[in-house]
Short mmCIF file of C-alpha atoms (C1' of nucleotides) in Angstrom, two decimals:
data_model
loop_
_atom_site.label_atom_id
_atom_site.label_comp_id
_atom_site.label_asym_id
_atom_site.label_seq_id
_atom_site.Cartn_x
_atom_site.Cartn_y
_atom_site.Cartn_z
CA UNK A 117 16.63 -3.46 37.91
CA UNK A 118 14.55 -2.38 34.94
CA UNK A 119 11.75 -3.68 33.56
CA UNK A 120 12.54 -4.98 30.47
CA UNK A 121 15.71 -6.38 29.41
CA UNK A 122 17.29 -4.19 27.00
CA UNK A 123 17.62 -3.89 23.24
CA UNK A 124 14.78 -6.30 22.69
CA UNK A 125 15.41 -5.04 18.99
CA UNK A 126 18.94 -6.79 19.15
CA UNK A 127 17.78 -9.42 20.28
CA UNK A 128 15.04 -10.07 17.77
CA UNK A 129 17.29 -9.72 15.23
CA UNK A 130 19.97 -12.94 16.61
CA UNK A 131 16.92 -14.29 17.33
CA UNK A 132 15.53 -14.80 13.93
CA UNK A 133 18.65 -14.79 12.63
CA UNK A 134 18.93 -18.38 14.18
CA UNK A 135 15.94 -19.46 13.64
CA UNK A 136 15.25 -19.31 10.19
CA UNK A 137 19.33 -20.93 9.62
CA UNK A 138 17.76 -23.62 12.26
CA UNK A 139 14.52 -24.54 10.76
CA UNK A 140 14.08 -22.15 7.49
CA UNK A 141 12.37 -18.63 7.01
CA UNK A 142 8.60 -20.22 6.37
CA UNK A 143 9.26 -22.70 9.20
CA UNK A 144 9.69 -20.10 11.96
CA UNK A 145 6.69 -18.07 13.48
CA UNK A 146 6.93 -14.59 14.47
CA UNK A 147 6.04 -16.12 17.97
CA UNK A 148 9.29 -18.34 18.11
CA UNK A 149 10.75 -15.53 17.51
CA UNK A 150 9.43 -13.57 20.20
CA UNK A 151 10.20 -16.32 22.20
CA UNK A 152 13.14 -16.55 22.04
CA UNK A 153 13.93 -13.10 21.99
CA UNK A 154 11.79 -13.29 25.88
CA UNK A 155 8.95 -10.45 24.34
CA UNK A 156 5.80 -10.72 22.77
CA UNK A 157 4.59 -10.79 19.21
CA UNK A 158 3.25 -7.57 19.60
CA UNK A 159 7.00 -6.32 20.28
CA UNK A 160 8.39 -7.85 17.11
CA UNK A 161 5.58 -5.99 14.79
CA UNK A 162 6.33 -2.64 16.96
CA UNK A 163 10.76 -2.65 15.23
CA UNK A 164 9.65 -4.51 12.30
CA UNK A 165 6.96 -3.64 10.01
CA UNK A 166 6.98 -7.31 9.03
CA UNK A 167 8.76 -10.65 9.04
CA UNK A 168 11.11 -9.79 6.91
CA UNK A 169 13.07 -5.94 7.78
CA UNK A 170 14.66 -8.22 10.83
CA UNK A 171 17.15 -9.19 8.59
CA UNK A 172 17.61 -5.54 6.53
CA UNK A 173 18.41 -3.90 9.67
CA UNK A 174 21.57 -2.46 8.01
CA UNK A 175 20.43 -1.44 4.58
CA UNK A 176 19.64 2.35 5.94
CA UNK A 177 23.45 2.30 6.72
CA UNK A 178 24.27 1.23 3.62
CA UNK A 179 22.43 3.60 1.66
CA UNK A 180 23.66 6.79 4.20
CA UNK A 181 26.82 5.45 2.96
CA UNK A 182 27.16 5.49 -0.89
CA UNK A 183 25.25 8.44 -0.59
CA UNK A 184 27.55 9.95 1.68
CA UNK A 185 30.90 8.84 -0.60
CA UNK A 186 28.92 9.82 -3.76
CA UNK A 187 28.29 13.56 -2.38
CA UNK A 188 32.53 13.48 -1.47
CA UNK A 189 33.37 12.77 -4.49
CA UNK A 190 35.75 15.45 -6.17
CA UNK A 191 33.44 17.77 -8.21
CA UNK A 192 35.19 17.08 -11.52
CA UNK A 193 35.38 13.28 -11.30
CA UNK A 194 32.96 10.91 -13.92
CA UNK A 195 30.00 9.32 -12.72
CA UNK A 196 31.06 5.79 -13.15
CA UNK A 197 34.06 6.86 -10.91
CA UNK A 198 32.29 8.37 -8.64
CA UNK A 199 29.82 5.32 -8.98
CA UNK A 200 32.70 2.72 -8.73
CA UNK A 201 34.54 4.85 -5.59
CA UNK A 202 31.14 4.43 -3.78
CA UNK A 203 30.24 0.95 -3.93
CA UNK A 204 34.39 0.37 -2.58
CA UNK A 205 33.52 2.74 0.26
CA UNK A 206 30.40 0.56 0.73
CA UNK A 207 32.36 -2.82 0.46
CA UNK A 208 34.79 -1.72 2.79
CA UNK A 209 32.17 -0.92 5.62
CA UNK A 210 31.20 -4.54 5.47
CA UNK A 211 34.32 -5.94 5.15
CA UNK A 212 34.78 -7.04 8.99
CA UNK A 213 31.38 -8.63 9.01
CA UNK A 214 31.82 -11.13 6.53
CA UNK A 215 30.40 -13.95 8.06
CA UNK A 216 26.88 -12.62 8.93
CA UNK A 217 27.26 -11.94 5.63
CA UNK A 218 27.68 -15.10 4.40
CA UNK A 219 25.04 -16.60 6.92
CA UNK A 220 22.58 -13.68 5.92
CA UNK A 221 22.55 -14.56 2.63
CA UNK A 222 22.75 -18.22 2.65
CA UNK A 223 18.90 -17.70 4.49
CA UNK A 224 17.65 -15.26 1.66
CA UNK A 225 19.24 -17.22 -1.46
CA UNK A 226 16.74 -20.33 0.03
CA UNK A 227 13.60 -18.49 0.38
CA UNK A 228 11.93 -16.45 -2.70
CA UNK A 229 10.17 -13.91 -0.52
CA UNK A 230 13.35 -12.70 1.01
CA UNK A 231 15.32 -12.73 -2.02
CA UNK A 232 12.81 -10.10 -3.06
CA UNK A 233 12.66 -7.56 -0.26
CA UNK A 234 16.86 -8.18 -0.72
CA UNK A 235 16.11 -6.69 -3.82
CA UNK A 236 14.17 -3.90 -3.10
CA UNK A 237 16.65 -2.60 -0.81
CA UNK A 238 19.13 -2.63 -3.93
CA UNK A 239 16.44 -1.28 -5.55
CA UNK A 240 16.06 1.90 -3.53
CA UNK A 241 19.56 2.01 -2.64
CA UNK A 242 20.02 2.54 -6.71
CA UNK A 243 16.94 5.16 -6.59
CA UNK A 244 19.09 6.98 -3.56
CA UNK A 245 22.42 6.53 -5.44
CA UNK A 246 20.84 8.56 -8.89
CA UNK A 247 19.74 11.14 -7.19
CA UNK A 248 22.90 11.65 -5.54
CA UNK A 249 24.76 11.74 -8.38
CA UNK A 250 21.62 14.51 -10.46
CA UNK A 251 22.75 16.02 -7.10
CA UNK A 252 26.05 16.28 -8.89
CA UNK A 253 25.02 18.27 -11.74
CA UNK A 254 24.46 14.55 -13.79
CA UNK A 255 21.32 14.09 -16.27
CA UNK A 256 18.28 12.21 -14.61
CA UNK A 257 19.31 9.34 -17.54
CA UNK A 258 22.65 9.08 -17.13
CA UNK A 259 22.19 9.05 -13.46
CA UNK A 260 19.61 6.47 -13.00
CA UNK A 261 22.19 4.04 -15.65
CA UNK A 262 25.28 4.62 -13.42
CA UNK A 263 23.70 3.80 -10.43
CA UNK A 264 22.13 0.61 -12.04
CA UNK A 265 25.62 -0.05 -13.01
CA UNK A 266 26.58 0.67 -9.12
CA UNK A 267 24.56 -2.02 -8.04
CA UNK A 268 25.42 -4.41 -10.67
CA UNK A 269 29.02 -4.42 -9.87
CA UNK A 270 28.19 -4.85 -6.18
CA UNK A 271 25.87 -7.54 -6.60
CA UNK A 272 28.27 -9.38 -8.35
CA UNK A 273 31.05 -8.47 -6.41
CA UNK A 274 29.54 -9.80 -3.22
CA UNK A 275 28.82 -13.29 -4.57
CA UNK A 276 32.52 -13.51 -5.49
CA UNK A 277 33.32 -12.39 -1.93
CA UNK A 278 31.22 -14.52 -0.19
CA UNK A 279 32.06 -17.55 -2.07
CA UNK A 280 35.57 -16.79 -2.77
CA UNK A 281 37.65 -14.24 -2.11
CA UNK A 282 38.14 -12.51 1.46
CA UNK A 283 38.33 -9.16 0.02
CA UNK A 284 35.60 -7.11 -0.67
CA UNK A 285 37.05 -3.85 -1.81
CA UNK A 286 39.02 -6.02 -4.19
CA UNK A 287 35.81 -8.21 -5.46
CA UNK A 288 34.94 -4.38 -6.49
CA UNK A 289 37.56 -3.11 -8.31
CA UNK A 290 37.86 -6.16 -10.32
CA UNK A 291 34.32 -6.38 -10.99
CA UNK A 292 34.46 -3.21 -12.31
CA UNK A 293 37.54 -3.88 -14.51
CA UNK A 294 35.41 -6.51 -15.81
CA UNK A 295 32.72 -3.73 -16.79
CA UNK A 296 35.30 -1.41 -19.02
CA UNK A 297 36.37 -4.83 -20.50
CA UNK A 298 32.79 -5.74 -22.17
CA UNK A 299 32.79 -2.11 -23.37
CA UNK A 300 36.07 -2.25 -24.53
CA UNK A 301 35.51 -5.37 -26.25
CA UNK B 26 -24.08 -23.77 -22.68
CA UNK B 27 -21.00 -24.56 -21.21
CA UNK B 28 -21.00 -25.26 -17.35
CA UNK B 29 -18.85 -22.69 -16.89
CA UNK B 30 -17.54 -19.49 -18.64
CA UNK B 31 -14.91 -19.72 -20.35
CA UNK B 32 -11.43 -18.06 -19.37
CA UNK B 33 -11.51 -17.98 -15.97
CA UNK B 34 -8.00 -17.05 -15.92
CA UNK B 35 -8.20 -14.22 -18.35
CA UNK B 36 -11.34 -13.03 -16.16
CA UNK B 37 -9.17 -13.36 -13.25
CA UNK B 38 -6.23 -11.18 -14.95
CA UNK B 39 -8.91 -8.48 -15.68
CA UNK B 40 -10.94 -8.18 -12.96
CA UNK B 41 -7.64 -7.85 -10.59
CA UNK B 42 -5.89 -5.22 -13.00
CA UNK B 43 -9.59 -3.20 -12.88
CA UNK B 44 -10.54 -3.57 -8.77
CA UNK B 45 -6.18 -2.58 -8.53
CA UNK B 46 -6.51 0.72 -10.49
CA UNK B 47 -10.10 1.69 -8.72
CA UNK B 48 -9.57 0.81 -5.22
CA UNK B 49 -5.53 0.40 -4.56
CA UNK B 50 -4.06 -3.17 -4.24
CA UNK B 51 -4.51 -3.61 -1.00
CA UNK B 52 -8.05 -2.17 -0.26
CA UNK B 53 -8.76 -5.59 -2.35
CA UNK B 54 -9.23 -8.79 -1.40
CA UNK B 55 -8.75 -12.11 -3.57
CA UNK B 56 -12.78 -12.60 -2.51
CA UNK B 57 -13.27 -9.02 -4.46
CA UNK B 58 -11.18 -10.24 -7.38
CA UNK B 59 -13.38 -13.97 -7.65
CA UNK B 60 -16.77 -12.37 -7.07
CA UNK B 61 -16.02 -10.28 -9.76
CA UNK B 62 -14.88 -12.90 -12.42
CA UNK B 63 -17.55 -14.99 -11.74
CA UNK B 64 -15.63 -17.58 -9.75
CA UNK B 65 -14.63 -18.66 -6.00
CA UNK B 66 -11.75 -17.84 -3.98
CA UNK B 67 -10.07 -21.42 -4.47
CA UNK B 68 -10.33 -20.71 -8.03
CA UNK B 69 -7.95 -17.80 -8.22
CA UNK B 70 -5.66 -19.52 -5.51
CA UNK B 71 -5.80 -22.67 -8.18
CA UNK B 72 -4.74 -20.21 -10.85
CA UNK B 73 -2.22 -17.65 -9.20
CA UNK B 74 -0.04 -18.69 -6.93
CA UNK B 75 -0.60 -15.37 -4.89
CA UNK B 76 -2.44 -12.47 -4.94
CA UNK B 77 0.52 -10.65 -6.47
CA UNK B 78 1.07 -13.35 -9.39
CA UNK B 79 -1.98 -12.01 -10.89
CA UNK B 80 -0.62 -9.30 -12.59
CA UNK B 81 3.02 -11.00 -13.45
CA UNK B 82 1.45 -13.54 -16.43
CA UNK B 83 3.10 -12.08 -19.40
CA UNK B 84 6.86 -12.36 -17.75
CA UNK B 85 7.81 -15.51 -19.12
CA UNK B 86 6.71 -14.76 -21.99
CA UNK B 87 8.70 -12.01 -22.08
CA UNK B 88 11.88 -14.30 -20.64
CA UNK B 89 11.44 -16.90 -23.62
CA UNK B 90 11.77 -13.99 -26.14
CA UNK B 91 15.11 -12.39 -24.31
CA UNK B 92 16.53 -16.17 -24.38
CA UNK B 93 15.79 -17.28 -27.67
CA UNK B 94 16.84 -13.65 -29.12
CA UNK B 95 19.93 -14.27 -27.48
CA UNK B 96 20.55 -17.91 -28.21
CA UNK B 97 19.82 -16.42 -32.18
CA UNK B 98 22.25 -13.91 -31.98
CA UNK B 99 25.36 -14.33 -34.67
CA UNK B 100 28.00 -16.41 -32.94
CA UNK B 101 30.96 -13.62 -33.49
CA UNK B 102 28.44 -10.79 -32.05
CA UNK B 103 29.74 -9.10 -28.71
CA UNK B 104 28.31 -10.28 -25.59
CA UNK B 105 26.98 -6.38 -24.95
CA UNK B 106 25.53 -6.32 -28.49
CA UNK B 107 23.66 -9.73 -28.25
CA UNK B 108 21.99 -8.29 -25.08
CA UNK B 109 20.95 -5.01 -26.53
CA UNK B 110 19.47 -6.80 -29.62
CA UNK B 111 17.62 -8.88 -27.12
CA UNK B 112 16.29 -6.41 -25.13
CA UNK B 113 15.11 -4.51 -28.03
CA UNK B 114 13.58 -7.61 -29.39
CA UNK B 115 11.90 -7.56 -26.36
CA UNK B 116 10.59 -4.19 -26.45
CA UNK B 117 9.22 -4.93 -29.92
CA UNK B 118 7.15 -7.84 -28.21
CA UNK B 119 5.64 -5.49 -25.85
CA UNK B 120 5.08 -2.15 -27.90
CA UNK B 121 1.53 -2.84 -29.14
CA UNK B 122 -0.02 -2.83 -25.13
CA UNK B 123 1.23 0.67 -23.86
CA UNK B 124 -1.55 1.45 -22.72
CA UNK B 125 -1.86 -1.53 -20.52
CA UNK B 126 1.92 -1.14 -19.40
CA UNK B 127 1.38 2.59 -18.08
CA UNK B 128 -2.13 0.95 -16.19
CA UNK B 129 -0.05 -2.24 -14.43
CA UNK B 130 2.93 0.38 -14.00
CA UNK B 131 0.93 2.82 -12.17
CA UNK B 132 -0.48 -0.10 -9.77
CA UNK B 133 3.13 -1.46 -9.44
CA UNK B 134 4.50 2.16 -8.74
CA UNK B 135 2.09 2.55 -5.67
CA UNK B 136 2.52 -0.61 -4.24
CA UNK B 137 5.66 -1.12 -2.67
CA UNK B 138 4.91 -5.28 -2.20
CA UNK B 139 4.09 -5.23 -6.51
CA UNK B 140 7.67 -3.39 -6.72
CA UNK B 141 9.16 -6.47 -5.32
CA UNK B 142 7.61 -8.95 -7.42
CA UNK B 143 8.43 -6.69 -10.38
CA UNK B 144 11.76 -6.78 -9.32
CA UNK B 145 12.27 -10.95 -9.00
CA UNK B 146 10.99 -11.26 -11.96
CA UNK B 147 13.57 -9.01 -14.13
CA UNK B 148 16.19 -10.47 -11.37
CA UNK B 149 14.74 -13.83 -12.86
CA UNK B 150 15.10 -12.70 -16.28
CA UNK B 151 18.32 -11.57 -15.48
CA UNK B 152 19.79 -14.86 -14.51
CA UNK B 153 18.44 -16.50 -17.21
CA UNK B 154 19.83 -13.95 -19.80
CA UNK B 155 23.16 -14.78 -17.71
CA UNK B 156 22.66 -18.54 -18.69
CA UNK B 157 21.28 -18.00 -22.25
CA UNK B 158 24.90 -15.95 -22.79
CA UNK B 159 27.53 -18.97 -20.85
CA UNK B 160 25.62 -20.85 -22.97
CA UNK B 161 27.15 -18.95 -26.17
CA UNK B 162 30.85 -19.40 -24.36
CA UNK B 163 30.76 -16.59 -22.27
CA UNK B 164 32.56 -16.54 -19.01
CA UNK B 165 30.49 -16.43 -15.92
CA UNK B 166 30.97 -12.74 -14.56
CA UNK B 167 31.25 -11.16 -17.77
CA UNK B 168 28.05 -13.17 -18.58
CA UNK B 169 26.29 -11.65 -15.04
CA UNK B 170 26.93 -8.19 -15.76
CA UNK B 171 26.00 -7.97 -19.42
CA UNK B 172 22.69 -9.34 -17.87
CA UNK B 173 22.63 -7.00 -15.60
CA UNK B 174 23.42 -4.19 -17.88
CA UNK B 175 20.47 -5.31 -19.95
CA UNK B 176 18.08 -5.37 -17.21
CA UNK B 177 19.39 -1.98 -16.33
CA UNK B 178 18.72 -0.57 -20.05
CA UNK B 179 15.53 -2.40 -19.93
CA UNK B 180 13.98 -0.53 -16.89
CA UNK B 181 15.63 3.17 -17.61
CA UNK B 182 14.03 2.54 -21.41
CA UNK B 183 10.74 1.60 -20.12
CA UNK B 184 10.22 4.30 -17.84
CA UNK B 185 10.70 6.39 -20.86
CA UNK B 186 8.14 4.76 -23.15
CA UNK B 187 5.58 4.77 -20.44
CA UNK B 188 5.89 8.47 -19.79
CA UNK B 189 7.05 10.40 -22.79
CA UNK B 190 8.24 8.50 -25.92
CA UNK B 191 5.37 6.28 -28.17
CA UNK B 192 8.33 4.04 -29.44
CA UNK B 193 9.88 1.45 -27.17
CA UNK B 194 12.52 0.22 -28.93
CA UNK B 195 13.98 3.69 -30.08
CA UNK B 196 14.02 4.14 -26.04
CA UNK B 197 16.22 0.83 -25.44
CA UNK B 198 18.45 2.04 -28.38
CA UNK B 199 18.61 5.83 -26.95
CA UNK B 200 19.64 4.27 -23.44
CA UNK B 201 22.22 2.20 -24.66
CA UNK B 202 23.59 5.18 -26.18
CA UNK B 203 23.68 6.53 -23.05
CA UNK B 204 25.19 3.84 -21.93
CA UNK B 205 27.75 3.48 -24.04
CA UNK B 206 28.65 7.48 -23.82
CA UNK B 207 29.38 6.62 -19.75
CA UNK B 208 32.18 4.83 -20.68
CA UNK B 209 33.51 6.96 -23.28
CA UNK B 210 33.32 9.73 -21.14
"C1'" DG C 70 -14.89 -26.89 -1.12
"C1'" DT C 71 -14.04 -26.37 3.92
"C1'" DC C 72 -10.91 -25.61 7.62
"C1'" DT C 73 -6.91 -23.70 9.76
"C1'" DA C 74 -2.42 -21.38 10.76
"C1'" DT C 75 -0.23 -17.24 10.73
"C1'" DA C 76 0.91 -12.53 9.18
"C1'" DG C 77 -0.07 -8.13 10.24
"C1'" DT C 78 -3.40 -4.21 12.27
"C1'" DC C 79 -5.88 -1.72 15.89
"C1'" DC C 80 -7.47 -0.72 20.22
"C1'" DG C 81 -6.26 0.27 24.85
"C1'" DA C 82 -3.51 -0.51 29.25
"C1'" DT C 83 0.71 -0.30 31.99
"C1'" DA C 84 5.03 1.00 33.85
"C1'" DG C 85 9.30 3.11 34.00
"C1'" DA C 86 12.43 7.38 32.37
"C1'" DC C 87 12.74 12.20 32.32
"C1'" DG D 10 2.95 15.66 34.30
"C1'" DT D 11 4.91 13.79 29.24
"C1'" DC D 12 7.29 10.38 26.49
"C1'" DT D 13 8.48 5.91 25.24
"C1'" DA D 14 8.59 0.89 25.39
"C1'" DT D 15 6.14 -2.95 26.64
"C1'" DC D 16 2.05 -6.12 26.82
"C1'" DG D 17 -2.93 -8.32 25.95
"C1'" DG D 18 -6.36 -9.53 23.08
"C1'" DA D 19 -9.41 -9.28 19.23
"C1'" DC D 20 -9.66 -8.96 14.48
"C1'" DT D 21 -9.15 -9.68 8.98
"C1'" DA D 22 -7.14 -11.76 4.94
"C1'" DT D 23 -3.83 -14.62 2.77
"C1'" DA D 24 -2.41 -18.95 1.67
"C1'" DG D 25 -1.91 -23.71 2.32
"C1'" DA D 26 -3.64 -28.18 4.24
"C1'" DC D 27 -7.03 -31.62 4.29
#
DNA sequence: GTCTATAGTCCGATAGAC
DNA sequence: GTCTATCGGACTATAGAC
């Protein structure tokens, strides 16, 4: 038998998962989660730089995505397309994990501090996304708008899947039909 | 005399903007911050809620003018045109402190924990741009991304100002140009 | 204005995998 | 032997409680 139990990271991340749905984010010590988890504190700070990344475990997948489906992209197609074709690929990677979703971001909508760090994944996930596309041959300017834009649509997009619709991809495509509209207008 | 100096709070703004720039945000401590205003620790935890808040006093300010430009703007005007007007309204508000933007912008840029803040607070202004244009009739979503779109224009314009252009609102126009040429396109 | 809980860092030690 | 994951404890500063 070994030592340790394994993927003490895994469990961490159920772990506080739980917890801060049980009690609430500023309720829960990094020592209940430990606890629970059966490691030390010391563990917890060793996969998570702090209290919060145990709950943006998958934004470094995310990002590899869009910038993976921004780099496909056919050579000749727009930015906002190539933008818009992205944040679909992105939705539909998340698509069979809707309600972590949902429970994820019930737990950051109540607490301020992780409604930030939320958004300084989008943040950086927009940074990633622009340089993708300058990869392209696009403007720093342009860039840096579309992927704004990017995030925008799936910000929005997500709230309508979460709350009503069961299809992300979908959410997408009609948030950004929404988009041409108020240019169109 | 007066028992105490006066503007505490203003002392408070200055001294943490100052010990920022020299030393890095977090090589200081709040202590660092009070001795140097002339006041105790309590005293900036009585004024700022953390020691982040500090350098964040001028955003609602800067929310009231976005909401009451929009609330203002003619009631036939297009939802993306109300929130361009608005954000250049807001760049108007802020174009005679450059030089303090490009200081708190440098401190923000190299401090990942100030990005975040930064980033709740346009999030904040965001949502209440989103209100201020449901409140003129306009549907929900439509409402969230113009808001969004703004925010967007906002942050691509500023970046401009602060580095290369002396005008801020001829950069909010210039990027909703460029905005506006993405969808043409 | 003092007192305390807790986040987060740093040091070193230990034990298994390879 | 090296590499990696764990643990123990002491330590500082933030932030809130009293």
């Amino acid at each position: 038998m070994a030592r340790w139990e394994p993927d003490a990271r895994g469990r961490l991340m159920l772990a506080a998962l739980a917890l801060y749905t049980e009690r609430g984010y500023e309720q829960t010590t990094v020592a209940d989660i430990a606890q629970r988890a059966g490691v030390t504190e010391r563990t917890f700070f060793r996969h998570f730089t702090d209290k919060r990344e145990v709950l943006f475990d998958g934004s470094a997948t995310l990002q590899s995505t869009v910038v993976a489906a921004i780099a496909d992209a056919p050579s000749d197609a727009l930015p906002l397309d190539v933008i818009g074709a992205a944040m679909e690929r992105a939705a539909v990677s998340m698509q069979d994990r809707r309600d972590f979703a949902r429970q994820r971001a019930a737990i950051i909508a109540a607490t301020p501090s992780l409604h930030e760090r939320e958004l300084l994944k989008l943040a950086t996930l927009s940074t990633a996304a622009a340089t993708a596309l300058q990869t392209r041959g696009v403007p720093p300017v342009p860039a840096a708008l579309a992927a704004e834009l990017g995030v925008a649509v799936f910000k929005v997009a997500f709230e309508q899947w979460i709350s009503d619709s069961p299809d992300f991809p979908t959410c997408i495509r009609a948030a950004l039909a929404e988009l041409s509209a108020l240019h169109r207008a």
